[in-house]
PDB file of C-alpha atoms in Angstrom:
ATOM      1  CA  MET B   1       0.000   0.000   0.000  1.00  0.00           C
ATOM      2  CA  SER B   2       1.171   3.480  -0.756  1.00  0.00           C
ATOM      3  CA  ASP B   3       1.545   6.228   1.825  1.00  0.00           C
ATOM      4  CA  GLN B   4      -1.470   7.992   0.326  1.00  0.00           C
ATOM      5  CA  GLN B   5      -3.656   4.908   0.872  1.00  0.00           C
ATOM      6  CA  THR B   6      -2.324   4.539   4.421  1.00  0.00           C
ATOM      7  CA  ILE B   7      -3.297   8.135   5.205  1.00  0.00           C
ATOM      8  CA  ALA B   8      -6.739   7.567   3.654  1.00  0.00           C
ATOM      9  CA  VAL B   9      -7.344   4.463   5.798  1.00  0.00           C
ATOM     10  CA  LYS B  10      -6.250   6.281   8.965  1.00  0.00           C
ATOM     11  CA  THR B  11      -8.456   9.281   8.134  1.00  0.00           C
ATOM     12  CA  LEU B  12     -11.412   6.984   7.458  1.00  0.00           C
ATOM     13  CA  ALA B  13     -10.857   5.158  10.761  1.00  0.00           C
ATOM     14  CA  GLU B  14     -10.689   8.455  12.676  1.00  0.00           C
ATOM     15  CA  SER B  15     -13.837   9.807  11.015  1.00  0.00           C
ATOM     16  CA  LEU B  16     -15.695   6.568  11.773  1.00  0.00           C
ATOM     17  CA  VAL B  17     -14.768   6.760  15.471  1.00  0.00           C
ATOM     18  CA  ASP B  18     -15.658  10.480  15.541  1.00  0.00           C
ATOM     19  CA  SER B  19     -19.054   9.846  13.945  1.00  0.00           C
ATOM     20  CA  MET B  20     -20.009   7.602  16.875  1.00  0.00           C
ATOM     21  CA  ASP B  21     -19.730  10.617  19.209  1.00  0.00           C
ATOM     22  CA  LYS B  22     -21.566  13.180  17.067  1.00  0.00           C
ATOM     23  CA  ARG B  23     -24.814  14.664  18.257  1.00  0.00           C
ATOM     24  CA  PRO B  24     -27.144  17.040  16.454  1.00  0.00           C
ATOM     25  CA  LEU B  25     -27.275  20.719  17.299  1.00  0.00           C
ATOM     26  CA  VAL B  26     -30.268  21.912  19.277  1.00  0.00           C
ATOM     27  CA  SER B  27     -31.442  23.805  16.173  1.00  0.00           C
ATOM     28  CA  ASP B  28     -31.415  20.534  14.182  1.00  0.00           C
ATOM     29  CA  LEU B  29     -33.790  18.911  16.666  1.00  0.00           C
ATOM     30  CA  SER B  30     -36.593  21.383  15.996  1.00  0.00           C
ATOM     31  CA  ASN B  31     -36.567  20.899  12.221  1.00  0.00           C
ATOM     32  CA  GLU B  32     -37.406  17.427  10.865  1.00  0.00           C
ATOM     33  CA  SER B  33     -35.516  17.909   7.581  1.00  0.00           C
ATOM     34  CA  SER B  34     -32.374  19.045   9.446  1.00  0.00           C
ATOM     35  CA  LEU B  35     -32.535  15.947  11.616  1.00  0.00           C
ATOM     36  CA  ILE B  36     -32.927  13.716   8.548  1.00  0.00           C
ATOM     37  CA  ASN B  37     -29.910  15.414   6.928  1.00  0.00           C
ATOM     38  CA  PHE B  38     -27.906  14.901  10.116  1.00  0.00           C
ATOM     39  CA  LYS B  39     -28.831  11.209  10.242  1.00  0.00           C
ATOM     40  CA  SER B  40     -27.855  10.693   6.596  1.00  0.00           C
ATOM     41  CA  SER B  41     -24.455  12.312   7.161  1.00  0.00           C
ATOM     42  CA  LEU B  42     -23.707  10.431  10.378  1.00  0.00           C
ATOM     43  CA  PHE B  43     -22.211   7.233   8.946  1.00  0.00           C
ATOM     44  CA  SER B  44     -21.651   8.298   5.338  1.00  0.00           C
ATOM     45  CA  CYS B  45     -18.654   5.970   4.950  1.00  0.00           C
ATOM     46  CA  ILE B  46     -20.788   2.860   5.611  1.00  0.00           C
ATOM     47  CA  ASN B  47     -22.385   1.132   2.637  1.00  0.00           C
ATOM     48  CA  ASN B  48     -26.169   0.713   2.689  1.00  0.00           C
ATOM     49  CA  ASN B  49     -25.746  -3.071   2.295  1.00  0.00           C
ATOM     50  CA  CYS B  50     -23.152  -3.272   5.072  1.00  0.00           C
ATOM     51  CA  LYS B  51     -23.203  -6.225   7.466  1.00  0.00           C
ATOM     52  CA  ILE B  52     -23.548  -4.593  10.903  1.00  0.00           C
ATOM     53  CA  ILE B  53     -23.025  -6.276  14.281  1.00  0.00           C
ATOM     54  CA  ILE B  54     -23.237  -4.462  17.640  1.00  0.00           C
ATOM     55  CA  ASN B  55     -22.232  -6.496  20.725  1.00  0.00           C
ATOM     56  CA  SER B  56     -22.883  -9.765  18.864  1.00  0.00           C
ATOM     57  CA  ASN B  57     -26.361  -8.633  17.726  1.00  0.00           C
ATOM     58  CA  PRO B  58     -26.913  -8.114  13.992  1.00  0.00           C
ATOM     59  CA  LEU B  59     -28.646  -4.981  12.737  1.00  0.00           C
ATOM     60  CA  ALA B  60     -30.629  -4.990   9.518  1.00  0.00           C
ATOM     61  CA  ALA B  61     -29.432  -1.772   7.890  1.00  0.00           C
ATOM     62  CA  LYS B  62     -27.418   1.415   8.221  1.00  0.00           C
ATOM     63  CA  THR B  63     -30.517   3.349   9.337  1.00  0.00           C
ATOM     64  CA  PHE B  64     -30.835   1.073  12.376  1.00  0.00           C
ATOM     65  CA  LEU B  65     -27.180   1.774  13.226  1.00  0.00           C
ATOM     66  CA  THR B  66     -27.789   5.524  13.048  1.00  0.00           C
ATOM     67  CA  ASP B  67     -30.915   5.284  15.193  1.00  0.00           C
ATOM     68  CA  PHE B  68     -29.094   3.004  17.657  1.00  0.00           C
ATOM     69  CA  PHE B  69     -26.214   5.443  18.200  1.00  0.00           C
ATOM     70  CA  LEU B  70     -28.565   8.441  18.522  1.00  0.00           C
ATOM     71  CA  LYS B  71     -30.529   6.678  21.271  1.00  0.00           C
ATOM     72  CA  LEU B  72     -27.373   6.133  23.315  1.00  0.00           C
ATOM     73  CA  PRO B  73     -26.208   8.660  25.898  1.00  0.00           C
ATOM     74  CA  LEU B  74     -23.339  10.976  25.023  1.00  0.00           C
ATOM     75  CA  THR B  75     -20.130   9.077  24.370  1.00  0.00           C
ATOM     76  CA  GLU B  76     -16.478   9.967  24.061  1.00  0.00           C
ATOM     77  CA  HIS B  77     -14.447   7.444  22.057  1.00  0.00           C
ATOM     78  CA  THR B  78     -10.657   7.464  22.030  1.00  0.00           C
ATOM     79  CA  TYR B  79      -8.751   4.814  20.173  1.00  0.00           C
ATOM     80  CA  GLN B  80      -5.517   3.432  21.515  1.00  0.00           C
ATOM     81  CA  SER B  81      -4.407   1.409  18.528  1.00  0.00           C
ATOM     82  CA  TYR B  82      -5.489   0.443  15.081  1.00  0.00           C
ATOM     83  CA  ASP B  83      -4.202  -2.031  12.566  1.00  0.00           C
ATOM     84  CA  TYR B  84      -5.132  -2.819   8.993  1.00  0.00           C
ATOM     85  CA  HIS B  85      -4.261  -5.435   6.415  1.00  0.00           C
ATOM     86  CA  PHE B  86      -4.676  -5.159   2.678  1.00  0.00           C
ATOM     87  CA  ILE B  87      -6.121  -8.225   0.932  1.00  0.00           C
ATOM     88  CA  PRO B  88      -4.988  -7.726  -2.676  1.00  0.00           C
ATOM     89  CA  SER B  89      -6.919 -10.534  -4.363  1.00  0.00           C
ATOM     90  CA  LEU B  90     -10.257  -9.198  -3.044  1.00  0.00           C
ATOM     91  CA  ASN B  91      -9.470  -5.450  -3.081  1.00  0.00           C
ATOM     92  CA  LEU B  92     -10.373  -5.234   0.611  1.00  0.00           C
ATOM     93  CA  ILE B  93      -8.759  -3.727   3.689  1.00  0.00           C
ATOM     94  CA  SER B  94      -9.482  -5.332   7.047  1.00  0.00           C
ATOM     95  CA  CYS B  95      -9.185  -2.881   9.959  1.00  0.00           C
ATOM     96  CA  ILE B  96      -9.343  -3.231  13.717  1.00  0.00           C
ATOM     97  CA  ILE B  97      -9.515  -0.401  16.238  1.00  0.00           C
ATOM     98  CA  VAL B  98      -9.098  -0.924  19.975  1.00  0.00           C
ATOM     99  CA  GLY B  99      -9.908   1.876  22.373  1.00  0.00           C
ATOM    100  CA  LYS B 100     -11.843   3.234  25.293  1.00  0.00           C
ATOM    101  CA  VAL B 101     -15.242   4.868  25.459  1.00  0.00           C
ATOM    102  CA  LYS B 102     -16.628   7.034  28.238  1.00  0.00           C
ATOM    103  CA  ILE B 103     -20.401   7.168  28.566  1.00  0.00           C
ATOM    104  CA  ASP B 104     -22.405  10.025  30.045  1.00  0.00           C
ATOM    105  CA  GLU B 105     -24.254   8.731  33.094  1.00  0.00           C
ATOM    106  CA  TYR B 106     -26.823  11.535  32.960  1.00  0.00           C
ATOM    107  CA  PRO B 107     -30.112  10.003  31.726  1.00  0.00           C
ATOM    108  CA  ARG B 108     -30.322  11.793  28.377  1.00  0.00           C
ATOM    109  CA  ASN B 109     -29.627  10.495  24.881  1.00  0.00           C
ATOM    110  CA  LYS B 110     -27.861  12.311  22.029  1.00  0.00           C
ATOM    111  CA  LEU B 111     -31.167  13.750  20.839  1.00  0.00           C
ATOM    112  CA  GLY B 112     -31.703  15.366  24.239  1.00  0.00           C
ATOM    113  CA  GLU B 113     -34.567  13.027  25.116  1.00  0.00           C
ATOM    114  CA  THR B 114     -34.957  11.907  28.698  1.00  0.00           C
ATOM    115  CA  ALA B 115     -37.372   9.817  30.717  1.00  0.00           C
ATOM    116  CA  ASP B 116     -37.973  12.697  33.137  1.00  0.00           C
ATOM    117  CA  LEU B 117     -41.620  13.685  33.441  1.00  0.00           C
ATOM    118  CA  LEU B 118     -40.853  17.291  34.391  1.00  0.00           C
ATOM    119  CA  PRO B 119     -38.571  19.491  32.276  1.00  0.00           C
ATOM    120  CA  PRO B 120     -35.283  20.461  33.936  1.00  0.00           C
ATOM    121  CA  ASN B 121     -35.222  23.894  35.571  1.00  0.00           C
ATOM    122  CA  ASN B 122     -31.923  25.039  34.102  1.00  0.00           C
ATOM    123  CA  ASN B 123     -32.889  25.086  30.409  1.00  0.00           C
ATOM    124  CA  TYR B 124     -32.543  28.497  28.865  1.00  0.00           C
ATOM    125  CA  ASN B 125     -33.923  29.024  25.352  1.00  0.00           C
ATOM    126  CA  GLY B 126     -33.827  25.296  24.631  1.00  0.00           C
ATOM    127  CA  VAL B 127     -30.094  24.957  25.303  1.00  0.00           C
ATOM    128  CA  ILE B 128     -29.159  21.927  27.367  1.00  0.00           C
ATOM    129  CA  LYS B 129     -26.831  23.132  30.111  1.00  0.00           C
ATOM    130  CA  GLU B 130     -26.033  19.920  31.964  1.00  0.00           C
ATOM    131  CA  ARG B 131     -22.416  18.914  31.852  1.00  0.00           C
ATOM    132  CA  PRO B 132     -21.697  15.303  30.991  1.00  0.00           C
ATOM    133  CA  PHE B 133     -20.972  13.090  33.982  1.00  0.00           C
ATOM    134  CA  TRP B 134     -18.518  10.670  32.405  1.00  0.00           C
ATOM    135  CA  SER B 135     -18.313   7.063  33.491  1.00  0.00           C
ATOM    136  CA  LEU B 136     -15.125   5.137  33.920  1.00  0.00           C
ATOM    137  CA  PRO B 137     -13.768   4.070  30.524  1.00  0.00           C
ATOM    138  CA  PHE B 138     -15.196   0.981  28.860  1.00  0.00           C
ATOM    139  CA  GLY B 139     -13.063  -0.990  26.415  1.00  0.00           C
ATOM    140  CA  PHE B 140     -14.254  -1.425  22.836  1.00  0.00           C
ATOM    141  CA  THR B 141     -13.131  -3.182  19.689  1.00  0.00           C
ATOM    142  CA  LEU B 142     -14.239  -2.099  16.240  1.00  0.00           C
ATOM    143  CA  ASN B 143     -13.618  -4.343  13.234  1.00  0.00           C
ATOM    144  CA  PHE B 144     -14.543  -3.152   9.767  1.00  0.00           C
ATOM    145  CA  VAL B 145     -13.782  -4.001   6.162  1.00  0.00           C
ATOM    146  CA  ILE B 146     -13.180  -1.377   3.469  1.00  0.00           C
ATOM    147  CA  GLN B 147     -13.865  -2.062  -0.179  1.00  0.00           C
ATOM    148  CA  THR B 148     -11.033  -0.366  -2.096  1.00  0.00           C
ATOM    149  CA  ASP B 149     -12.409  -0.530  -5.623  1.00  0.00           C
ATOM    150  CA  THR B 150     -14.892   2.295  -4.952  1.00  0.00           C
ATOM    151  CA  GLN B 151     -14.339   5.742  -6.456  1.00  0.00           C
ATOM    152  CA  ASP B 152     -14.344   7.568  -3.116  1.00  0.00           C
ATOM    153  CA  ILE B 153     -13.078   5.680  -0.063  1.00  0.00           C
ATOM    154  CA  TYR B 154     -14.940   8.100   2.235  1.00  0.00           C
ATOM    155  CA  LYS B 155     -18.382   7.402   0.716  1.00  0.00           C
ATOM    156  CA  GLU B 156     -20.049   4.060   1.434  1.00  0.00           C
ATOM    157  CA  SER B 157     -16.859   2.002   1.243  1.00  0.00           C
ATOM    158  CA  ILE B 158     -17.276   0.062   4.510  1.00  0.00           C
ATOM    159  CA  ILE B 159     -18.991  -3.267   3.819  1.00  0.00           C
ATOM    160  CA  SER B 160     -18.657  -4.877   7.263  1.00  0.00           C
ATOM    161  CA  PHE B 161     -18.945  -3.223  10.706  1.00  0.00           C
ATOM    162  CA  ASN B 162     -18.535  -5.054  14.031  1.00  0.00           C
ATOM    163  CA  TYR B 163     -18.555  -3.032  17.297  1.00  0.00           C
ATOM    164  CA  LYS B 164     -18.106  -4.800  20.631  1.00  0.00           C
ATOM    165  CA  VAL B 165     -17.749  -3.525  24.178  1.00  0.00           C
ATOM    166  CA  ASN B 166     -15.201  -5.945  25.606  1.00  0.00           C
ATOM    167  CA  TYR B 167     -14.447  -4.377  28.993  1.00  0.00           C
ATOM    168  CA  ILE B 168     -17.003  -3.075  31.487  1.00  0.00           C
ATOM    169  CA  PRO B 169     -15.666  -1.447  34.671  1.00  0.00           C
ATOM    170  CA  GLU B 170     -16.975  -2.965  37.883  1.00  0.00           C
ATOM    171  CA  GLU B 171     -17.778   0.410  39.478  1.00  0.00           C
ATOM    172  CA  THR B 172     -20.220   1.581  36.804  1.00  0.00           C
ATOM    173  CA  GLN B 173     -23.993   1.838  36.987  1.00  0.00           C
ATOM    174  CA  ILE B 174     -24.362   1.377  33.222  1.00  0.00           C
ATOM    175  CA  LYS B 175     -25.427  -1.998  31.868  1.00  0.00           C
ATOM    176  CA  VAL B 176     -24.337  -2.951  28.366  1.00  0.00           C
TER     177      VAL B 176
END
């Protein structure tokens, strides 16, 4: 693999990890078309026919993956290492990322939805003011396969996506 391809794979891996932590702006939540545009841009590097597995549970399509990550609380992923291997006969790149994820223990998802019956008192003009209360870091492993014969490696080139939480701290209240 050339240096240019190596940089492209690393950039794709970083953008994939970053997209798991994205959340829509408060202004996007009030407008349905803005929210749809945000959802469509969330995992743009994943192919619509991608095989998706989250914690050993298969998901049917990319839209379920987007909805799944938006229903989670705020997260902060940091990767510690990544490795990739080019498979020349199939024009594929197999990648693995190992890292840590912190999860917000405040009961609110990325869309700002909560199970509280009464609205919080410290909202001002619809802006959520609560600071995240980060958990201890969980360990995760992300395996994905990139199809290299596509025109743009950043658009729908990932054909397999497997995300697994493999370490859960004992002191956490969060169940995975």
